XYZ file of C-alpha atoms in Angstrom:
385
model
C -1.463 -2.632 -8.696
C -0.502 -6.008 -7.300
C -0.423 -9.063 -9.483
C -1.269 -12.494 -8.026
C 1.400 -14.031 -10.243
C 3.981 -12.298 -8.035
C 3.400 -14.040 -4.675
C 6.536 -12.586 -3.104
C 5.010 -9.099 -3.274
C 2.093 -10.321 -1.155
C 3.900 -12.503 1.358
C 4.059 -11.419 4.998
C 7.181 -11.892 7.105
C 6.234 -13.856 10.250
C 8.637 -12.015 12.569
C 8.239 -8.399 11.471
C 4.531 -8.885 10.554
C 5.090 -6.757 7.438
C 4.979 -7.419 3.707
C 8.346 -8.666 2.505
C 8.066 -6.428 -0.558
C 8.736 -2.826 0.475
C 6.595 -1.314 -2.288
C 3.648 -3.413 -1.140
C 4.242 -2.370 2.470
C 4.346 1.263 1.376
C 1.105 0.858 -0.570
C -0.504 -0.793 2.474
C 0.341 2.184 4.697
C -0.846 4.641 2.060
C -4.164 2.759 1.902
C -4.578 3.012 5.709
C -3.180 6.540 6.095
C -6.507 8.149 7.000
C -7.376 5.457 9.523
C -3.891 5.712 11.030
C -4.232 9.478 11.319
C -7.532 9.282 13.170
C -6.409 6.442 15.444
C -3.131 8.151 16.334
C -4.774 11.486 17.085
C -7.617 10.080 19.163
C -5.450 7.644 21.156
C -2.765 10.201 21.992
C -5.379 12.767 23.032
C -7.167 10.221 25.222
C -3.873 9.093 26.820
C -2.662 12.648 27.481
C -5.907 13.550 29.252
C -5.814 10.425 31.426
C -2.117 10.828 32.215
C -2.768 14.392 33.345
C -5.889 13.364 35.259
C -3.872 10.902 37.335
C -2.244 13.879 39.044
C -5.078 13.448 41.519
C -3.360 10.265 42.735
C -0.110 12.214 43.191
C -1.901 14.688 45.439
C -3.603 11.885 47.329
C -0.284 10.104 47.902
C 2.024 13.081 48.563
C -0.173 16.033 49.471
C 0.630 19.639 48.531
C 4.423 19.362 48.583
C 7.249 20.364 46.228
C 7.448 16.836 44.771
C 3.807 17.072 43.746
C 4.630 20.187 41.708
C 7.461 18.272 39.999
C 5.121 15.429 39.133
C 2.568 17.899 37.790
C 5.286 19.317 35.547
C 6.114 15.823 34.276
C 2.476 15.088 33.574
C 2.054 18.421 31.799
C 5.084 17.595 29.640
C 3.448 14.332 28.611
C 0.130 16.053 27.925
C 1.781 18.754 25.801
C 3.922 16.290 23.863
C 1.171 13.759 23.195
C -1.381 16.516 22.594
C 0.912 18.225 20.069
C 1.476 14.955 18.215
C -2.265 14.339 18.248
C -2.897 17.847 16.885
C -0.360 17.351 14.101
C -1.936 14.033 13.148
C -5.419 15.523 13.203
C -4.575 18.676 11.278
C -2.654 17.084 8.417
C -2.271 13.632 6.832
C 1.159 12.730 8.182
C 3.377 10.463 6.150
C 3.832 6.965 7.504
C 7.314 7.773 8.797
C 6.125 10.990 10.441
C 3.260 9.148 12.162
C 5.682 6.554 13.510
C 8.028 9.254 14.762
C 5.163 11.094 16.462
C 4.015 7.880 18.140
C 7.541 6.987 19.264
C 8.271 10.447 20.659
C 4.986 10.541 22.591
C 5.582 7.043 23.989
C 9.185 7.760 24.956
C 8.277 10.994 26.782
C 5.339 9.328 28.556
C 7.435 6.374 29.725
C 10.327 8.579 30.869
C 7.938 10.749 32.885
C 6.259 7.637 34.254
C 9.651 6.444 35.571
C 10.206 9.890 37.087
C 6.845 9.687 38.869
C 7.548 6.152 40.106
C 10.906 7.333 41.508
C 9.144 10.036 43.536
C 6.492 7.620 44.818
C 8.747 4.668 45.814
C 6.303 3.069 48.219
C 3.821 2.182 45.469
C 5.806 0.126 42.952
C 3.150 -2.573 42.896
C 0.668 0.033 41.659
C 3.242 1.402 39.240
C 3.696 -2.091 37.795
C -0.036 -2.302 37.144
C 0.021 1.123 35.478
C 2.977 0.109 33.338
C 1.123 -3.014 32.236
C -1.758 -0.877 30.994
C 0.643 1.480 29.214
C 2.364 -1.439 27.505
C -0.944 -2.768 26.171
C -1.743 0.686 24.804
C 1.651 0.794 23.082
C 1.213 -2.661 21.595
C -2.406 -2.400 20.491
C -3.701 1.160 20.254
C -0.956 3.558 19.150
C -0.171 2.991 15.450
C 3.477 2.074 14.986
C 5.625 -0.624 13.466
C 5.474 -3.892 15.388
C 9.262 -3.844 15.811
C 9.149 -0.311 17.221
C 6.410 -1.185 19.714
C 8.279 -4.311 20.798
C 11.536 -2.411 21.319
C 9.894 0.434 23.254
C 7.949 -1.959 25.494
C 10.997 -4.119 26.203
C 13.161 -1.092 27.053
C 10.450 0.338 29.322
C 10.026 -2.972 31.142
C 13.774 -3.380 31.671
C 14.087 0.210 32.899
C 11.198 -0.148 35.304
C 12.544 -3.396 36.767
C 15.952 -1.778 37.256
C 14.289 1.168 38.990
C 12.311 -1.222 41.181
C 15.417 -3.147 42.229
C 17.214 0.081 43.084
C 14.501 1.934 44.975
C 11.622 -0.340 45.968
C 11.450 -1.925 49.386
C 10.101 -5.263 48.176
C 10.874 -8.840 49.026
C 12.200 -11.375 46.557
C 8.785 -13.012 46.110
C 7.138 -9.685 45.284
C 9.899 -8.769 42.850
C 9.654 -12.155 41.150
C 5.882 -11.868 40.891
C 6.161 -8.377 39.403
C 8.734 -9.526 36.855
C 6.647 -12.527 35.844
C 3.491 -10.404 35.456
C 5.277 -7.830 33.311
C 6.771 -10.627 31.199
C 3.250 -12.014 30.789
C 1.904 -8.618 29.707
C 4.717 -8.231 27.177
C 4.303 -11.744 25.816
C 0.574 -11.566 25.238
C 0.737 -7.916 24.168
C 3.382 -8.761 21.558
C 1.442 -11.806 20.335
C -1.767 -9.789 20.062
C -0.005 -6.911 18.278
C 1.716 -9.278 15.847
C -1.592 -10.975 15.109
C -3.283 -7.618 14.570
C -0.598 -6.507 12.096
C -0.783 -9.768 10.181
C -4.597 -9.850 10.039
C -4.712 -6.246 8.793
C -2.280 -7.113 6.010
C -4.133 -10.302 5.153
C -7.295 -8.218 4.751
C -5.442 -5.751 2.522
C -3.999 -8.627 0.475
C -7.457 -10.138 -0.050
C -8.818 -6.760 -1.183
C -5.978 -6.331 -3.668
C -6.448 -9.834 -5.084
C -10.192 -9.280 -5.479
C -9.592 -5.897 -7.079
C -7.078 -7.482 -9.429
C -9.576 -10.154 -10.418
C -12.247 -7.519 -11.072
C -10.008 -5.244 -13.147
C -7.633 -7.606 -14.928
C -7.870 -10.107 -17.717
C -7.108 -13.556 -16.339
C -4.926 -14.778 -19.219
C -2.782 -11.756 -19.968
C -2.819 -9.841 -16.686
C -3.719 -6.664 -18.589
C -6.550 -4.412 -17.494
C -10.010 -5.338 -18.805
C -12.815 -3.304 -20.344
C -14.369 -2.714 -16.904
C -11.224 -0.926 -15.757
C -11.142 1.055 -18.989
C -14.694 2.335 -18.610
C -14.746 2.823 -14.818
C -11.242 4.149 -14.177
C -9.836 5.561 -17.399
C -13.067 6.842 -18.939
C -15.174 7.349 -15.790
C -16.096 10.574 -14.020
C -13.119 12.637 -12.928
C -10.682 10.735 -15.148
C -9.867 13.570 -17.564
C -6.220 13.588 -18.644
C -4.495 16.952 -18.845
C -2.252 17.533 -21.846
C -1.779 15.320 -24.895
C -2.903 11.707 -24.770
C -2.106 8.983 -27.268
C -3.698 5.567 -27.679
C -2.375 2.565 -29.562
C -4.885 -0.103 -30.543
C -3.423 -3.296 -31.993
C -4.915 -6.508 -33.304
C -3.079 -9.765 -34.057
C -3.219 -10.565 -37.764
C -4.877 -13.806 -38.889
C -5.331 -14.930 -35.299
C -8.040 -17.457 -36.194
C -5.585 -19.084 -38.553
C -3.069 -19.455 -35.733
C -5.684 -21.212 -33.605
C -6.901 -23.427 -36.467
C -3.379 -24.418 -37.540
C -1.499 -24.745 -34.250
C -4.252 -25.057 -31.636
C -5.641 -22.755 -28.961
C -2.592 -23.243 -26.729
C -0.487 -21.658 -29.466
C -3.054 -18.873 -29.764
C -2.756 -18.216 -26.032
C 1.029 -18.100 -26.351
C 0.737 -15.486 -29.106
C -1.641 -13.395 -26.963
C 0.718 -13.617 -24.011
C 3.707 -12.605 -26.127
C 2.000 -9.436 -27.338
C 0.601 -8.577 -23.890
C 4.018 -9.015 -22.249
C 5.611 -6.811 -24.881
C 3.025 -4.084 -24.293
C 3.360 -4.283 -20.515
C 7.147 -4.162 -20.795
C 7.068 -0.779 -22.568
C 4.283 0.711 -20.416
C 5.488 3.203 -17.802
C 4.676 1.939 -14.314
C 1.898 3.951 -12.690
C 1.501 6.083 -15.802
C 0.430 4.084 -18.870
C -2.349 1.475 -19.043
C -2.483 -1.733 -21.079
C -6.015 -3.022 -21.689
C -7.155 -6.234 -23.316
C -9.736 -4.552 -25.507
C -11.138 -7.613 -27.250
C -10.291 -11.221 -28.035
C -6.988 -10.478 -29.779
C -7.057 -6.692 -29.470
C -4.982 -4.712 -26.998
C -5.127 -1.029 -26.121
C -2.218 1.025 -24.814
C -3.184 4.380 -23.240
C -0.273 6.840 -23.082
C -0.865 10.072 -21.107
C 1.384 13.054 -21.841
C 2.427 11.526 -25.172
C 2.295 13.150 -28.602
C 1.644 11.505 -31.942
C 5.285 11.195 -33.047
C 6.350 9.402 -29.864
C 3.323 7.097 -30.014
C 3.951 6.206 -33.660
C 7.618 5.519 -32.913
C 6.600 3.194 -30.086
C 3.978 1.445 -32.235
C 6.515 0.855 -35.002
C 8.951 -0.624 -32.506
C 6.248 -2.897 -31.085
C 5.194 -3.987 -34.576
C 8.746 -4.839 -35.622
C 9.668 -6.543 -32.357
C 6.494 -8.640 -32.223
C 6.808 -9.757 -35.829
C 10.452 -10.734 -35.458
C 10.102 -12.761 -32.240
C 9.533 -16.542 -32.480
C 6.786 -17.629 -30.093
C 7.124 -20.982 -28.362
C 3.835 -22.893 -28.598
C 4.863 -25.460 -25.995
C 4.427 -28.312 -28.457
C 7.852 -30.006 -28.494
C 9.798 -26.879 -29.348
C 7.440 -25.727 -32.084
C 7.429 -21.963 -32.520
C 5.356 -19.643 -34.660
C 5.641 -16.095 -35.911
C 2.781 -13.608 -35.822
C 2.238 -10.022 -36.825
C -0.116 -7.284 -35.650
C -1.732 -4.186 -37.119
C -1.698 -0.906 -35.211
C -3.903 2.170 -35.090
C -2.488 5.235 -33.328
C -4.480 8.340 -32.390
C -3.354 11.346 -30.352
C -4.884 14.600 -29.242
C -4.662 17.212 -26.505
C -8.359 18.035 -26.401
C -10.150 14.954 -27.723
C -11.733 12.613 -25.179
C -10.361 9.139 -24.611
C -13.502 7.631 -26.144
C -12.974 9.637 -29.349
C -9.290 8.685 -29.466
C -10.094 4.979 -29.061
C -12.758 5.159 -31.744
C -10.286 6.839 -34.113
C -7.566 4.291 -33.307
C -10.038 1.478 -33.958
C -10.790 2.861 -37.445
C -7.080 3.341 -38.121
C -6.318 -0.222 -37.059
C -8.874 -1.585 -39.518
C -7.370 0.686 -42.162
C -4.012 -0.960 -41.442
C -5.692 -4.343 -41.963
C -7.113 -3.243 -45.302
C -3.773 -1.801 -46.377
C -1.954 -5.098 -46.012
C -1.643 -5.824 -42.249
C 1.569 -5.676 -40.182
C 1.622 -1.881 -40.389
C 0.862 1.272 -38.412
C -1.742 3.877 -39.318
C -1.788 7.137 -37.297
C -3.720 10.370 -36.948
C -3.691 13.406 -34.668
C -7.034 14.845 -33.589
C -8.338 18.231 -32.559
C -11.186 18.603 -30.055
C -14.362 16.746 -30.983
C -12.363 14.266 -33.014
C -11.533 16.439 -36.042
C -8.440 15.241 -37.888
C -5.388 17.489 -37.592
C -2.681 15.598 -39.467
C -2.110 12.171 -40.845
């Protein structure tokens, strides 16, 4: 989950048109994997059929000769290669790298065969230039690939075609110059359009992530909120296999902190505890939730009671021993918290949280700054204290 307080993870490099943070770029491609799969399969299939269909122009230009059979073979090679890549993309959700490789292989084979066809039809290089322009736009805008890959493939194809034209086309200097300028124009505007497309798609993804963050996170602490808890962790299809532990903690005498030192100091205390909880949470595994005003919930999948109690004791000791800067001319305060820990392999998350809530209040009654724990069977029956 992206955090707006980490702007570098959401920034987009202007040249590569990708997120500067590789994990964010990876998450972006994972989010669009299905769309990429469909677009790659449909575009490659469409291109292979058209490339094969243009054999009619070979027959019209050359007639039924041996060269026409060679060109048919080249076109069949393109159709088989692109069609196979399209089939792979359609049949299975390719990884991002595999999709790029499929796109690059199909493009490279198509362009190589296109050069082969142009070599065998040397009197029509002006038409070949037009065809290449269309192919370049397809590479830039329609076949999913990295912007850098598309740019490199298009530039290499353009340079190769111009070299082939100089070597084999019977064209005057004016025609050659015009062809070169037109292909440069196609590449320039194709690259600009592709770069803009990549950036806009990532800007849309970034906006969605920021909005999702705002909907699921507490503004002050950055922890998940109760909406996330109920919709994601406790919603339909969210059952956790194996043991689950929850730690519910509440800052002791928090109203006194606010009354004595001010609400800014209270916010600093909240932030200190939330940062401590988020520091021990396993990325992509555990969840830290701001459960109430000064209450925080730590959900620990695949964690037994002993490990959860050990972690709660460490959190309790570390939080109580850490001076908290209030921001008021170097003034610092100390605070403590009470912890309730519940664990069970069969009990629902709602039952575990309810048990941890009762245990936390028991810790308050028993003197505060302590940990109370309990393991549960199914249906919330106590197993061991």
